[in-house]
Amino acid sequence: MTQLIKPLPGGGLSVPERPVVPFIEGDGVGPEVTRAMRAVTDAAVEAEYGTARRIEWREVLAGGKAFEQTGQWLPEATVQALRVCLVGIKGPLTTPVGGGIRSLNVQLRQGLDLYVCQRPVRWFEGVASPVTHPERVDITVFRENTEDIYTGIEWEAGTPEATKFLRFLQTEMGVTKVRFPASSSFGVKPVSREGTERLVRAAARYAVTTGRHRLTLVHKGNIMKFTEGGFKRWGYDLLEREFADELRDGRLVVDDCIADAFLQNALLKPEAYSVVATLNLNGDYISDMLAAQVGGIGISPGANINYTTGCAVFEATHGTAPDIAGRDTVNPCSLILSAAMMLEYIGWTEAAQRIENALSQCFATGRATADLARFMPGATPLTTTAFTEALTKHIFSIEH
Ligand code: NAD
């Protein structure tokens, strides 16, 4: 009998043996990476638990496929299915071009209030990297997902709205510092205590429960004193209030770093960082830079999570890659590792570990898709299908 994953009253999830997991196939290379992800996930669950557990995949529509079939890019039924089933996974989605159409990813994050964008970044042996010691990178980024300048409150230079906003700044707020008023566009950057607290709380809990200990608050509070500076202050206040025991006995060690210094330090001494909590825009830059250090976004997983309701959508971090769609060359590892994160999230840790181990073996023996293989000496470039088969074979053969 299939069942739904449910939140437990005191936190955590109740996960049945056959949970329904909705998936969005995605546009462009989406169908190819989703096919690979499902095959690998099913193999890992079967290899670990036999017939006792199985994921009951349920397709829900978004993006081009949804538009073709329903006339809507993101049908409400999809958002509702993700809300009810609690945990889902998605391939990359095209951002429809045209006036007033918002990014589907942003709509999903806001619709489900998925306030944490979680990106673990680690290196797999054998994968080419632009840095000398990629093995020193093992950092999980908690990026705030609902605030900051991503809220889209902005007005274009020359519009009546920008003129009205400028007049308000000058006449009501006494602002005199806008350097070129007539040709300025304006944006608003809301950062709240509540938004900061729930993000920092989730990052701290993760640091404590995974035994990672060190949490770094990354901000630009030296310049943006009330928004990014507020993030730092509210973050420390929350930690002192809610994690006093953990701070005292060393299960949690906290520091903070200015964003530009962090970008430099993370290249020079990545081993100094373990869990990072940061604002939306900083988190965007940081996640991609760290991903590049270990071999690029083609193999970086990600998740959008509301740790309060338990709702989580795991996702490929790359885009729809229209230039290689349908050619059986796309690297499916980002979505596969996101599925491993999902298994970990629902407590099927052994199956998640099996995927990571099998992937390590593939890379260590020079098996990879062309995007990675071309930088790996002696590696065999495989098609997406052949790579998925090789990975599945490793999944069934490894002991751990
Ligand atoms: P992209 O990530 O799709 O592609 C950038 C380059 O990287 C391309 O050359 C592509 O071939 C390559 N690439 C990307 N993923 C790869 C993989 N897994 N294996 C091998 N090569 C890979 O970025 P883009 O071209 O800027 O965006 C294309 C579309 O994707 C846009 O509509 C954009 O809005 C959308 N997008 C969606 C998401 C998402 O759904 N999370 C993220 C980023 C971009």
JSON list of N, CA and C in Angstrom, two decimals, residues 4 220 237 301 349 368:
[
{"chain": "A", "resi": 4, "resn": "LEU", "atom": "N", "xyz": [1.60, 8.45, 2.35]},
{"chain": "A", "resi": 4, "resn": "LEU", "atom": "CA", "xyz": [2.21, 9.77, 2.27]},
{"chain": "A", "resi": 4, "resn": "LEU", "atom": "C", "xyz": [3.21, 9.97, 3.40]},
{"chain": "A", "resi": 220, "resn": "LYS", "atom": "N", "xyz": [27.52, 40.87, 4.64]},
{"chain": "A", "resi": 220, "resn": "LYS", "atom": "CA", "xyz": [28.23, 42.08, 4.21]},
{"chain": "A", "resi": 220, "resn": "LYS", "atom": "C", "xyz": [27.76, 43.22, 5.12]},
{"chain": "A", "resi": 237, "resn": "ASP", "atom": "N", "xyz": [22.18, 36.35, 18.11]},
{"chain": "A", "resi": 237, "resn": "ASP", "atom": "CA", "xyz": [21.19, 36.39, 19.22]},
{"chain": "A", "resi": 237, "resn": "ASP", "atom": "C", "xyz": [20.45, 35.07, 19.32]},
{"chain": "A", "resi": 301, "resn": "PRO", "atom": "N", "xyz": [24.46, 18.90, -6.08]},
{"chain": "A", "resi": 301, "resn": "PRO", "atom": "CA", "xyz": [23.04, 18.73, -5.74]},
{"chain": "A", "resi": 301, "resn": "PRO", "atom": "C", "xyz": [22.50, 19.94, -4.98]},
{"chain": "A", "resi": 349, "resn": "THR", "atom": "N", "xyz": [19.15, 6.51, 4.89]},
{"chain": "A", "resi": 349, "resn": "THR", "atom": "CA", "xyz": [20.55, 6.93, 4.82]},
{"chain": "A", "resi": 349, "resn": "THR", "atom": "C", "xyz": [21.43, 5.90, 4.10]},
{"chain": "A", "resi": 368, "resn": "ALA", "atom": "N", "xyz": [32.79, 8.52, -16.61]},
{"chain": "A", "resi": 368, "resn": "ALA", "atom": "CA", "xyz": [32.06, 9.79, -16.43]},
{"chain": "A", "resi": 368, "resn": "ALA", "atom": "C", "xyz": [31.46, 10.20, -17.76]}
]
